[in-house]
CSV table of C-alpha atoms in Angstrom, one decimal:
chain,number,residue,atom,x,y,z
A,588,UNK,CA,-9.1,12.6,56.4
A,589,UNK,CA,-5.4,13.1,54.7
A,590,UNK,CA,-2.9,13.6,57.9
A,591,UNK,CA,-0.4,16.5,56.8
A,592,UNK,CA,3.2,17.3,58.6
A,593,UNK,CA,4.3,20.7,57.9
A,594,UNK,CA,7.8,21.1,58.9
A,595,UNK,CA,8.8,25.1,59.7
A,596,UNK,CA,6.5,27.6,60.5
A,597,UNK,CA,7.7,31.1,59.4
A,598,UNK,CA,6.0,32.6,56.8
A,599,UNK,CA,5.7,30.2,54.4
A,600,UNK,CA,4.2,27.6,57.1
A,601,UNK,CA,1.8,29.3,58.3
A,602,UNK,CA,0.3,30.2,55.6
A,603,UNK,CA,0.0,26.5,54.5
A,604,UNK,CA,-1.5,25.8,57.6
A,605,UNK,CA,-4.2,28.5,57.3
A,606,UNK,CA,-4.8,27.5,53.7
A,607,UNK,CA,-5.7,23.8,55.0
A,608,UNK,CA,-7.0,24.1,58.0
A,609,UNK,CA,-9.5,27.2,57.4
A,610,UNK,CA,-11.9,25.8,54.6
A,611,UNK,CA,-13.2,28.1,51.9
A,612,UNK,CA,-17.0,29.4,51.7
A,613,UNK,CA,-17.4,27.0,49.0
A,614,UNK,CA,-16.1,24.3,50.7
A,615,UNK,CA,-18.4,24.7,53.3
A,616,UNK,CA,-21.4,24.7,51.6
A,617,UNK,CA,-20.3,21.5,50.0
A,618,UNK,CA,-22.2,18.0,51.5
A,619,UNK,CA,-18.6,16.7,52.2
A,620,UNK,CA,-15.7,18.8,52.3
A,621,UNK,CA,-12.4,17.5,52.4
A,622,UNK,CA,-10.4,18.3,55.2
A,623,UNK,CA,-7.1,17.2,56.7
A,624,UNK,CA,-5.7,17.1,60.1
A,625,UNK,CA,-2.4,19.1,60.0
A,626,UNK,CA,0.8,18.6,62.6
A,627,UNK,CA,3.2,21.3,61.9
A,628,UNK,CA,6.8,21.1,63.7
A,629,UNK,CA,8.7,24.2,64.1
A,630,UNK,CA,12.2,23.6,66.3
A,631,UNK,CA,12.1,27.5,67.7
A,632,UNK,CA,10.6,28.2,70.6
A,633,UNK,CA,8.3,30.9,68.6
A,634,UNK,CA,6.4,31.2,65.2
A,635,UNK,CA,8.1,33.6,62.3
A,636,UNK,CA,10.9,31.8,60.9
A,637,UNK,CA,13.8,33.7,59.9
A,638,UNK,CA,11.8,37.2,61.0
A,639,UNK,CA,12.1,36.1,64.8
A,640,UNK,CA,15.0,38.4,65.6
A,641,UNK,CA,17.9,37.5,67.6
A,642,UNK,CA,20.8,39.5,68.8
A,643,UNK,CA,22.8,35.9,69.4
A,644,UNK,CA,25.0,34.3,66.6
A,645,UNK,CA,26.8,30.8,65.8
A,646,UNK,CA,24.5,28.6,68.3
A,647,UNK,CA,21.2,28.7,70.3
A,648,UNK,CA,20.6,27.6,73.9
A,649,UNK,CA,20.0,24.0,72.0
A,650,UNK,CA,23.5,23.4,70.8
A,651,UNK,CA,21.5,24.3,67.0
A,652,UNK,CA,22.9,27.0,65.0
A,653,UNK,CA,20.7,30.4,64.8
A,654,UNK,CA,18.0,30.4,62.4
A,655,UNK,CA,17.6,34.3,61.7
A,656,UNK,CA,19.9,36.2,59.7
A,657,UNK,CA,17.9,39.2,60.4
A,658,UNK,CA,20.0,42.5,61.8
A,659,UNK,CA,19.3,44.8,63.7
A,660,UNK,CA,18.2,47.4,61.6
A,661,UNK,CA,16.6,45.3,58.9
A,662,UNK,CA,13.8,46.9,57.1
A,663,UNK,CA,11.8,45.6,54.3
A,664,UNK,CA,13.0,46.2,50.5
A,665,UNK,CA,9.2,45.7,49.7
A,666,UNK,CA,6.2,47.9,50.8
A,667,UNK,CA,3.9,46.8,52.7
A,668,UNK,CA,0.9,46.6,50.3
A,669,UNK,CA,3.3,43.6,48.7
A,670,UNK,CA,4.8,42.0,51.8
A,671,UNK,CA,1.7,41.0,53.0
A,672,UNK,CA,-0.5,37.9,52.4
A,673,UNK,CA,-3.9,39.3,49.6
A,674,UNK,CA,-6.3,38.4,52.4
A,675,UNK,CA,-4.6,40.2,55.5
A,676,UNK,CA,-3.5,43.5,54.8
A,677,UNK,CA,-0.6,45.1,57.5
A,678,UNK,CA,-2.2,48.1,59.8
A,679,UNK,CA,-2.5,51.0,58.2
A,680,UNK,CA,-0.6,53.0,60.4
A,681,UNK,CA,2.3,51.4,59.6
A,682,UNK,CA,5.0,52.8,57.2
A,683,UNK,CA,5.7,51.6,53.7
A,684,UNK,CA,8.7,50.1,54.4
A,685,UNK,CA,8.8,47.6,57.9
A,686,UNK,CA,10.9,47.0,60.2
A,687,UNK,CA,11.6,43.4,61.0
A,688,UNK,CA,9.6,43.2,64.1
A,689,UNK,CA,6.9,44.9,62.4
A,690,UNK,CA,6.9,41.4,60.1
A,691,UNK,CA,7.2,39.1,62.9
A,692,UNK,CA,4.5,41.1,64.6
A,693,UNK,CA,2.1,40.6,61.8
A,694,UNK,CA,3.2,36.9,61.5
A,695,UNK,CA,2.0,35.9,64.5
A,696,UNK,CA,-1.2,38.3,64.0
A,697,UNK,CA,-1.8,36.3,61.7
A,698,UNK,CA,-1.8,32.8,63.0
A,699,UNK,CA,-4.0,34.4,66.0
A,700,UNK,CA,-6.8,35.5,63.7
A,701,UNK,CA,-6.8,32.0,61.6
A,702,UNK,CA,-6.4,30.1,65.2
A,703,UNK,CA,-3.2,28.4,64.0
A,704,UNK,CA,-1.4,27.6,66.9
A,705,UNK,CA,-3.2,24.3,67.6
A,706,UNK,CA,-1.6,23.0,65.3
A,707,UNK,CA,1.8,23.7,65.9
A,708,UNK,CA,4.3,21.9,67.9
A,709,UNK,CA,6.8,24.5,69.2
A,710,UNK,CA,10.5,23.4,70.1
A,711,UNK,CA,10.5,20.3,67.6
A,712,UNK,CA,12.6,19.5,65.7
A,713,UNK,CA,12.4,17.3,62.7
A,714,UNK,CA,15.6,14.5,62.5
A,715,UNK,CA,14.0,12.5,60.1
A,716,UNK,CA,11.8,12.3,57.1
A,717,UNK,CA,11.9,9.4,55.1
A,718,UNK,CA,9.3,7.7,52.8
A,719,UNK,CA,7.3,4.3,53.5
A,720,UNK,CA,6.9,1.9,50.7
A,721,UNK,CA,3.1,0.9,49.7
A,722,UNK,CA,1.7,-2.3,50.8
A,723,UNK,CA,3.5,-3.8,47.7
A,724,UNK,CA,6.8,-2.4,49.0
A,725,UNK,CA,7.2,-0.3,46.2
A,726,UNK,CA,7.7,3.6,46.6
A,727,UNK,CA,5.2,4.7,44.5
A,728,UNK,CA,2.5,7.8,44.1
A,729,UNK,CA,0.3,6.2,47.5
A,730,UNK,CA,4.0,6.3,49.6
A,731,UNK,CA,3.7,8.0,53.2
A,732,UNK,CA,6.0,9.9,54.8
A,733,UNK,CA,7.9,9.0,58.4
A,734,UNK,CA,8.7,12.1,60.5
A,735,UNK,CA,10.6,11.7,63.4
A,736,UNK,CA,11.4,14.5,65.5
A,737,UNK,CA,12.4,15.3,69.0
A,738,UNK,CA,11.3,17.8,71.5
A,739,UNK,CA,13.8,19.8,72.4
A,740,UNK,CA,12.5,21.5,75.9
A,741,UNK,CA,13.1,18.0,77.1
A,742,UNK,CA,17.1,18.2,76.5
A,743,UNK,CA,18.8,18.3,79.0
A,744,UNK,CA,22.3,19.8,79.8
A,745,UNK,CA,23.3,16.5,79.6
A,746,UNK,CA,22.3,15.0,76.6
A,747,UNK,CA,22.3,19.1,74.4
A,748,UNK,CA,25.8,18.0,72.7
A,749,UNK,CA,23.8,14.7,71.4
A,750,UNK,CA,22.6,15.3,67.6
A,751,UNK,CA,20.1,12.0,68.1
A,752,UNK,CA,18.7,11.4,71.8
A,753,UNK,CA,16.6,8.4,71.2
A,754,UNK,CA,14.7,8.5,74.0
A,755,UNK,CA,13.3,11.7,73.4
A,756,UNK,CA,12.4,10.4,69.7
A,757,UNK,CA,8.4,10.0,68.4
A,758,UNK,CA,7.6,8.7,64.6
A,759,UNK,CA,4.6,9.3,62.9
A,760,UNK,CA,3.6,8.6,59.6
A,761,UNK,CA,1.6,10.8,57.5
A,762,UNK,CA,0.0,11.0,54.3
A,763,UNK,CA,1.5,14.0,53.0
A,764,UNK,CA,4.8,16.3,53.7
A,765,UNK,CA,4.9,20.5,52.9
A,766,UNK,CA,8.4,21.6,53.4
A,767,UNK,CA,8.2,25.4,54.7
A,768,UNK,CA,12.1,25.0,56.4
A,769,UNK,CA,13.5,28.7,54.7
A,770,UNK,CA,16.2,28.7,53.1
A,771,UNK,CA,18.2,31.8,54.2
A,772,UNK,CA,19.8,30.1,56.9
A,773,UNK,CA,22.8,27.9,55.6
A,774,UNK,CA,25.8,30.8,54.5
A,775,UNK,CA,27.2,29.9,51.3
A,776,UNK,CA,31.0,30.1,52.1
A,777,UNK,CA,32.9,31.1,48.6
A,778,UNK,CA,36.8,29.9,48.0
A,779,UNK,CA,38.9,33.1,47.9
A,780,UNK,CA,42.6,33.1,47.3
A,781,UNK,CA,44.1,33.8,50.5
A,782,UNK,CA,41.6,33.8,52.6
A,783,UNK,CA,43.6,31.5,55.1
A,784,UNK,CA,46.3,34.2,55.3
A,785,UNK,CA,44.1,37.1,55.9
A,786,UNK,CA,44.6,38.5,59.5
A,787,UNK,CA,41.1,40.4,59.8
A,788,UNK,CA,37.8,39.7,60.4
A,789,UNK,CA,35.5,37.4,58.0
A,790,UNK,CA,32.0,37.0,58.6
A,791,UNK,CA,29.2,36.3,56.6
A,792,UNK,CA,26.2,38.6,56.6
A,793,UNK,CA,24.2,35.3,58.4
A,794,UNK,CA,26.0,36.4,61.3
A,795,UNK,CA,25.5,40.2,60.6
A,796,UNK,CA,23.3,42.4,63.5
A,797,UNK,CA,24.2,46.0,63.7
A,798,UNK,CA,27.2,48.5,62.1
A,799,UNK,CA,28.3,49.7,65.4
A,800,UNK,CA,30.6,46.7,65.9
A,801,UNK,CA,32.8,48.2,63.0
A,802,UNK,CA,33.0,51.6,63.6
A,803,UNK,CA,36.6,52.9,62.1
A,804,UNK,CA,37.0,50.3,60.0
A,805,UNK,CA,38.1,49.4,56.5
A,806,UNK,CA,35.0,47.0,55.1
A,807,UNK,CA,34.5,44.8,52.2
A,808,UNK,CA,31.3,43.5,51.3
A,809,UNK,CA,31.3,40.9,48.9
A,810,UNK,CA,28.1,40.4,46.8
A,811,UNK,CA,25.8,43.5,45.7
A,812,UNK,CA,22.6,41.8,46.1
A,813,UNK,CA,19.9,43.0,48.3
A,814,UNK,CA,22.2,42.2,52.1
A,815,UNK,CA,25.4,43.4,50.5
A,816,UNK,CA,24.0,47.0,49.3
A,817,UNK,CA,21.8,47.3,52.3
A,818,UNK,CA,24.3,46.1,54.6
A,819,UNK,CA,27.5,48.1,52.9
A,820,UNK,CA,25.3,51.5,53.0
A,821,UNK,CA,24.4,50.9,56.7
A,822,UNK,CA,28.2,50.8,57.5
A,823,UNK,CA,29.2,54.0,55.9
A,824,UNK,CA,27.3,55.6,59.2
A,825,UNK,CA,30.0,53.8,61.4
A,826,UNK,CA,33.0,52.6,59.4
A,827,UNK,CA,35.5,54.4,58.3
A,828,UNK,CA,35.5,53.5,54.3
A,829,UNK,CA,33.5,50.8,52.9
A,830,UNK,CA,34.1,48.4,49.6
A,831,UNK,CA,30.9,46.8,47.9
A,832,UNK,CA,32.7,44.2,45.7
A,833,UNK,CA,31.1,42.7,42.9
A,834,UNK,CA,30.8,41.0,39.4
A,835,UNK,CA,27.9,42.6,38.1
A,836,UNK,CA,27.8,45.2,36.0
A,837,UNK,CA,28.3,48.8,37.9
A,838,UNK,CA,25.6,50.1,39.6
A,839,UNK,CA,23.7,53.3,38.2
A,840,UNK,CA,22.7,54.9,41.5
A,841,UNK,CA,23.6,57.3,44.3
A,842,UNK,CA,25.7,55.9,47.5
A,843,UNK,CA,26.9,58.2,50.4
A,844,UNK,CA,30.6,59.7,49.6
A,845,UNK,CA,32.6,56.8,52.0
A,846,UNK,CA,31.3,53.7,50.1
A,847,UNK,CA,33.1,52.7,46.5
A,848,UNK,CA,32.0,50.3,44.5
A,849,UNK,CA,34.9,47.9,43.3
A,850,UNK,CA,34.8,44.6,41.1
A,851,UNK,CA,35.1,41.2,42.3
A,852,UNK,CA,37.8,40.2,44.8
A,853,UNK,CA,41.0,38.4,43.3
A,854,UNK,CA,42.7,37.8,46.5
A,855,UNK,CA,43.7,38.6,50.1
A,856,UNK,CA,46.5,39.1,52.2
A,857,UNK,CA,47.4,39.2,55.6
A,858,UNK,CA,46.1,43.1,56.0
A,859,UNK,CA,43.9,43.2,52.5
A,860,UNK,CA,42.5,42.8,49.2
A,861,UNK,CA,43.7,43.0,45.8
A,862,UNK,CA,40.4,43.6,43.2
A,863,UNK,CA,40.1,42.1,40.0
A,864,UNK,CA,41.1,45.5,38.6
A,865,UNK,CA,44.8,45.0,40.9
A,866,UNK,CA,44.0,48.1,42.8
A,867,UNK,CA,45.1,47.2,46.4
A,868,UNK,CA,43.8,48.1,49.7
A,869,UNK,CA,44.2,47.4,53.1
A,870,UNK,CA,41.2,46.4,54.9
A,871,UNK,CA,40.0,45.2,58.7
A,872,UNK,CA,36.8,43.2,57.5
A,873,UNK,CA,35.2,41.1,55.0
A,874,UNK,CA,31.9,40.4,54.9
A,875,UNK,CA,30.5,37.8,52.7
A,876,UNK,CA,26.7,38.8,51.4
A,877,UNK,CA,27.1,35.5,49.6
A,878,UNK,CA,23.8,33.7,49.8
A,879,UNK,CA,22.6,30.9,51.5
A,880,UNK,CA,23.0,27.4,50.6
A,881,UNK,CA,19.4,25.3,49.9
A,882,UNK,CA,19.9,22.3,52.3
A,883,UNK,CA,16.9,19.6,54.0
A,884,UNK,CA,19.4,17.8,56.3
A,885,UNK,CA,16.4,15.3,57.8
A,886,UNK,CA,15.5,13.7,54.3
A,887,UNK,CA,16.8,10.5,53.6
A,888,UNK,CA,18.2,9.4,50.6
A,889,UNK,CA,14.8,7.2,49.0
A,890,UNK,CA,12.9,10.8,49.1
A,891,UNK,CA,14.8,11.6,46.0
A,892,UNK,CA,15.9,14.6,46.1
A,893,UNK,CA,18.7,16.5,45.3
A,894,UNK,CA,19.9,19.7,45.6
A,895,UNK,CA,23.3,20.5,43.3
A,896,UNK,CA,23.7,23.9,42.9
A,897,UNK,CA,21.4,25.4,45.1
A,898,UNK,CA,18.8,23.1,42.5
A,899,UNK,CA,16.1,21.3,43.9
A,900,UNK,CA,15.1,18.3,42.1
A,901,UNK,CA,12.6,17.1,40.6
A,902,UNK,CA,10.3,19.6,41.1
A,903,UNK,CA,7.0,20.9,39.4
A,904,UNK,CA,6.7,24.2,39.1
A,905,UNK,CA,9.1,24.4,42.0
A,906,UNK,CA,7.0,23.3,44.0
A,907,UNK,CA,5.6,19.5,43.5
A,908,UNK,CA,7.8,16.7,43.9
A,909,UNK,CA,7.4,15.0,40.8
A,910,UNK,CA,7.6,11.4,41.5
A,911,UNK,CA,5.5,11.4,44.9
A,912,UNK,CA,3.3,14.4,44.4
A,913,UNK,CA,1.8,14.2,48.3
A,914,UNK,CA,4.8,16.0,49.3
A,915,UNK,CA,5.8,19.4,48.0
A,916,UNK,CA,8.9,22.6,49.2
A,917,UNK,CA,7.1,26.2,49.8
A,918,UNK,CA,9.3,29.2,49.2
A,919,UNK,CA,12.1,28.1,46.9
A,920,UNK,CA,11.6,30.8,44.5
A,921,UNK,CA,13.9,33.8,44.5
A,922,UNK,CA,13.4,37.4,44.0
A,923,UNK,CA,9.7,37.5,44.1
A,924,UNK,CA,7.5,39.0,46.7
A,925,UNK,CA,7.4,36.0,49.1
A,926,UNK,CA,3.8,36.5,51.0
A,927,UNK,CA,1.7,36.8,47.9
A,928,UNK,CA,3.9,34.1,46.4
A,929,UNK,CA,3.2,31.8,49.5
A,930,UNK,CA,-0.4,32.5,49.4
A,931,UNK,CA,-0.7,31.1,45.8
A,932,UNK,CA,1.7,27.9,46.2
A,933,UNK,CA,-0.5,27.1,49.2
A,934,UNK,CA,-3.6,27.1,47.5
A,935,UNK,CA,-2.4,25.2,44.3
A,936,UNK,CA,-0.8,22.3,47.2
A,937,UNK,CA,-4.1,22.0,48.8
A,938,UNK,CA,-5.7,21.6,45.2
A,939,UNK,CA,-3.3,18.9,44.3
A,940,UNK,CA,-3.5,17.3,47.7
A,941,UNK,CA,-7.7,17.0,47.3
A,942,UNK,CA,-7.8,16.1,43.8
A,943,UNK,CA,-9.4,19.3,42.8
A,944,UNK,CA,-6.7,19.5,39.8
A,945,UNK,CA,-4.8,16.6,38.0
A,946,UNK,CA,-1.4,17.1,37.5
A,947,UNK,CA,0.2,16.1,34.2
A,948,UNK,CA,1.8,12.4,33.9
A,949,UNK,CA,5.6,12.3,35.9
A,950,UNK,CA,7.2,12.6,31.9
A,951,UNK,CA,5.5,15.3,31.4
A,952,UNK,CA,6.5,17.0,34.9
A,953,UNK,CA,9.7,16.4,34.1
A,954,UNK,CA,9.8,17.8,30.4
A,955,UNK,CA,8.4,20.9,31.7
A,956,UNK,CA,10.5,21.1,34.5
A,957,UNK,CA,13.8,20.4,32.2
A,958,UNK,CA,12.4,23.0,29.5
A,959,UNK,CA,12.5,25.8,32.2
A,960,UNK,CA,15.7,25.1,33.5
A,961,UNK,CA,17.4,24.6,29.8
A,962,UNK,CA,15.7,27.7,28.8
A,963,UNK,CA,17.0,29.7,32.0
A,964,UNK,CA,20.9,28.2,31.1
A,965,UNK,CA,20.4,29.4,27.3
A,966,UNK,CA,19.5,32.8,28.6
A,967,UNK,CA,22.8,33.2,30.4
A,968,UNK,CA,21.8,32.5,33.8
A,969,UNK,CA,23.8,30.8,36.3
A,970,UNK,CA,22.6,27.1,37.7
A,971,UNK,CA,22.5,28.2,41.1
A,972,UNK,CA,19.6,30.4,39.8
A,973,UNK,CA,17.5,27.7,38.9
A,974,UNK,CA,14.3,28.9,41.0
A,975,UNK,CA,14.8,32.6,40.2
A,976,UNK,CA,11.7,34.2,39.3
A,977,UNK,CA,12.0,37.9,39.2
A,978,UNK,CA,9.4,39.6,36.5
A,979,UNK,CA,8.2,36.1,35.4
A,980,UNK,CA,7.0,35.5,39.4
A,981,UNK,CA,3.5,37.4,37.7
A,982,UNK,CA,2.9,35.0,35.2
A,983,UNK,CA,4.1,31.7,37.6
A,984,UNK,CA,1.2,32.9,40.1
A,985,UNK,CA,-1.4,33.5,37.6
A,986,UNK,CA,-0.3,30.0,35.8
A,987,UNK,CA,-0.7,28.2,39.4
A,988,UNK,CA,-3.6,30.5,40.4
A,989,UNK,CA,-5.3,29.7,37.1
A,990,UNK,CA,-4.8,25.9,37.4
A,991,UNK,CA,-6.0,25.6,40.5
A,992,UNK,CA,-9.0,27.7,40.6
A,993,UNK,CA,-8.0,30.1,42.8
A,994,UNK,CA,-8.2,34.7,42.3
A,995,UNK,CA,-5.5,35.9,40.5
A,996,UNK,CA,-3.4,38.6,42.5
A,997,UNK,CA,-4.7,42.1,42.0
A,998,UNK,CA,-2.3,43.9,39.3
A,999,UNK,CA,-1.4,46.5,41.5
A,1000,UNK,CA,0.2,44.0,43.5
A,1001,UNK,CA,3.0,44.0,40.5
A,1002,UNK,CA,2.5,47.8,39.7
A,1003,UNK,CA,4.1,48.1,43.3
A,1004,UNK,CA,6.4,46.0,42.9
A,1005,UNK,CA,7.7,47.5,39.2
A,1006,UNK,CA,7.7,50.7,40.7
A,1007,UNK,CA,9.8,49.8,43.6
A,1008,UNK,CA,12.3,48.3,41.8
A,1009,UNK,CA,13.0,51.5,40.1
A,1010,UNK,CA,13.4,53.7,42.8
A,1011,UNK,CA,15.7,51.0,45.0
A,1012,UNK,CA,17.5,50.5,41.5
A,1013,UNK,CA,18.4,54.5,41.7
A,1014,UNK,CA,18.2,55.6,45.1
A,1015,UNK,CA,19.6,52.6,47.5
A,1016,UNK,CA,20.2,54.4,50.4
A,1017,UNK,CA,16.9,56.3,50.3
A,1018,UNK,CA,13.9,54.4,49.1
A,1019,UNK,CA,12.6,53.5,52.3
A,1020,UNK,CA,11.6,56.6,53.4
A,1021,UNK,CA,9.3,56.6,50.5
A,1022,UNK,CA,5.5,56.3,51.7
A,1023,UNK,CA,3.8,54.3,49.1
A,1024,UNK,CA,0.5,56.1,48.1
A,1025,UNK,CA,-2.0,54.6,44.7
A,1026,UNK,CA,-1.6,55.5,42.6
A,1027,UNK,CA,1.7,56.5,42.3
A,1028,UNK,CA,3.0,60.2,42.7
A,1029,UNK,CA,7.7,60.2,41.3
């Protein structure tokens, strides 16, 4: 019996816990199947991660800051038929594209049908993970992991402001760790010339919940990634003009007549910006659709990881920690269709962690992880980018799937997803009216 922490339970969590907990048919008929008794820790007071909605920003009722950078409005940029896990399709009555509570809804559907909530330790939070040495003091591939976490419905108004209450601290050791924290909750905060002389408002789009708040405005919105275009075309409803600022090249599609697409921002001034192109313009707000910064606050320092530039290292296939492969980080991968992803990753995790598969030597971990990222740099792309997927996410799932003996995702599953891209690509502020039928009628 291999003891498993699981710390977060959003998404990516729970589907790790269903994936270990709830044995396959095969497993069953077998005269001694491995199984594993699973603690997962998740500091909200609810399951869903980042798709449990709040209204509240900067800090929760724990002194912590909020989790969710979900807004109001937020609907899906992926259908439902892929935003879904392959073995638990959404209702059908639902439309294409969700509404956040429609997510969160069938999240914690979800973990009611697989009976996940046993395992779960609501209002925890992790402080501390560190590893402990073998018997011959040596951190090698039979090291366990120390979590140490507190429960936070025991704080008190007194002791909220404390980071470490020690009397409210448990350890436990376990024989493998599965990461699932998110990591779309730490802004990235970019240096811009000026920005200390600016007089208006700067926010990030962490902090971001509904366009009403700007109504009349002048807006920037830095960054033209899925939040910045979303965001920037939601505001044209309330805001007087709105600025989508950006580096990339310009975008071939169709925006509503107040929002104007500008390059990247050279500098501010007390009332506003000056473009790379030196066109001027006087503004009220900035918002920063920047990213998020990749950050595991409770691991110490002889877990061995680091993560430069939004990199996590050393990984396997983004996924396995390389030099103690009983512990591995769901979810890292970018621009991919998360669900389907997570399914996969959890069933390649709970190979490696029963010895159905045999990963390659360390050396040769490491190679293949250094090949990937060397090839990504030669191709242009920037460091930060290191576990961005986008059309190879196909062939990473059917490469994990295929290793560890589990179905490939059905093709339509990146037919969808092809054909989306196209129409969101063209048609940003109208996609998501779209009812997704297969096959496929333009």
């Amino acid at each position: 019996m291999q003891k498993v922490a699981v710390v977060g339970c959003g998404a990516a969590g729970l589907c790790v816990l269903r994936h270990l907990t709830i044995p396959r048919k095969k497993d069953l008929l077998s005269s001694d199947p491995i199984r594993f008794e699973v603690v997962a820790f998740e500091q909200a007071p609810e399951i869903g991660g980042t798709w449990v909605y709040s209204p509240e920003t900067g800090y929760d009722a724990y002194g912590l800051p909020v989790h969710t950078s979900i807004y109001k409005n937020l609907r899906t940029n992926l259908p439902k038929d892929v935003m879904c896990f392959p073995d638990f399709p959404y209702k059908p009555e639902l439309p294409s594209f969700l509404h956040h509570s429609d997510v969160c809804a069938y999240l914690k559907d979800y973990a009611q049908h697989f009976n996940l909530h046993k395992y779960i330790k609501l209002q925890t939070k992790v402080e501390a993970v560190e590893a402990v040495p073998s018997s011959d003091g040596l951190l090698n591939n039979s090291v366990k992991w120390r979590v140490t976490y507190q429960n936070l419905s025991k704080k008190t108004s007194s002791n909220l402001a404390v980071k470490n209450d020690e009397a409210n601290m448990i350890s436990d050791v376990f024989d493998a760790l599965i990461i699932c924290n998110g990591h779309y909750s730490v802004p990235f905060i970019p240096e811009i010339q000026g920005k200390e002389l600016f007089q208006g408002i700067v926010i990030h789009s962490h902090d971001y919940r509904e366009p009403e708040m700007f109504a009349d405005k002048t807006v920037v919105c830095l960054g033209a990634r899925s939040s910045g275009i979303d965001i920037s075309i939601e505001l044209t409803s309330h805001a007087n003009k709105v600025f989508l600022s950006h580096r990339g090249q310009p975008l071939q599609c169709e925006f509503p007549e107040n929002l104007f697409e500008k390059p990247g921002i050279r500098e501010l001034t007390s009332d506003g910006v000056v473009f790379e192109d030196g066109d001027f313009h006087q503004i009220d707000t900035l918002i920063l659709c920047t990213g998020y910064k990749i950050d595991f606050p409770f691991l110490h320092e002889n877990v061995g990881v680091q993560t430069e530039h939004n990199r996590v290292t050393p990984l396997y296939k983004h996924l396995i920690h390389i030099d103690f492969p009983n512990m591995a980080f769901m979810g890292l991968c970018l621009n991919v269709t998360p669900l389907p992803l997570f399914h996969i990753q959890a069933s390649f995790v709970k190979a490696v962690l029963t010895g159905k598969i045999s990963l390659p030597t360390a050396d040769e971990m490491r190679k293949d992880e250094e090949e990937d990222f060397d090839e990504r740099l030669r191709n242009g792309m920037a460091q930060h980018y290191a576990h961005m997927l986008g059309d190879k996410q196909w062939s990473y799932n059917n490469e994990l799937a295929t290793i560890c003996g589990c179905e490939l995702l059905p093709k339509y599953f990146e037919d969808i997803y092809e054909f989306v891209k196209v129409k969101r690509s063209k048609f940003p502020a109208t996609y998501k009216e779209m009812n997704i039928d297969f096959p496929f009628e333009d």
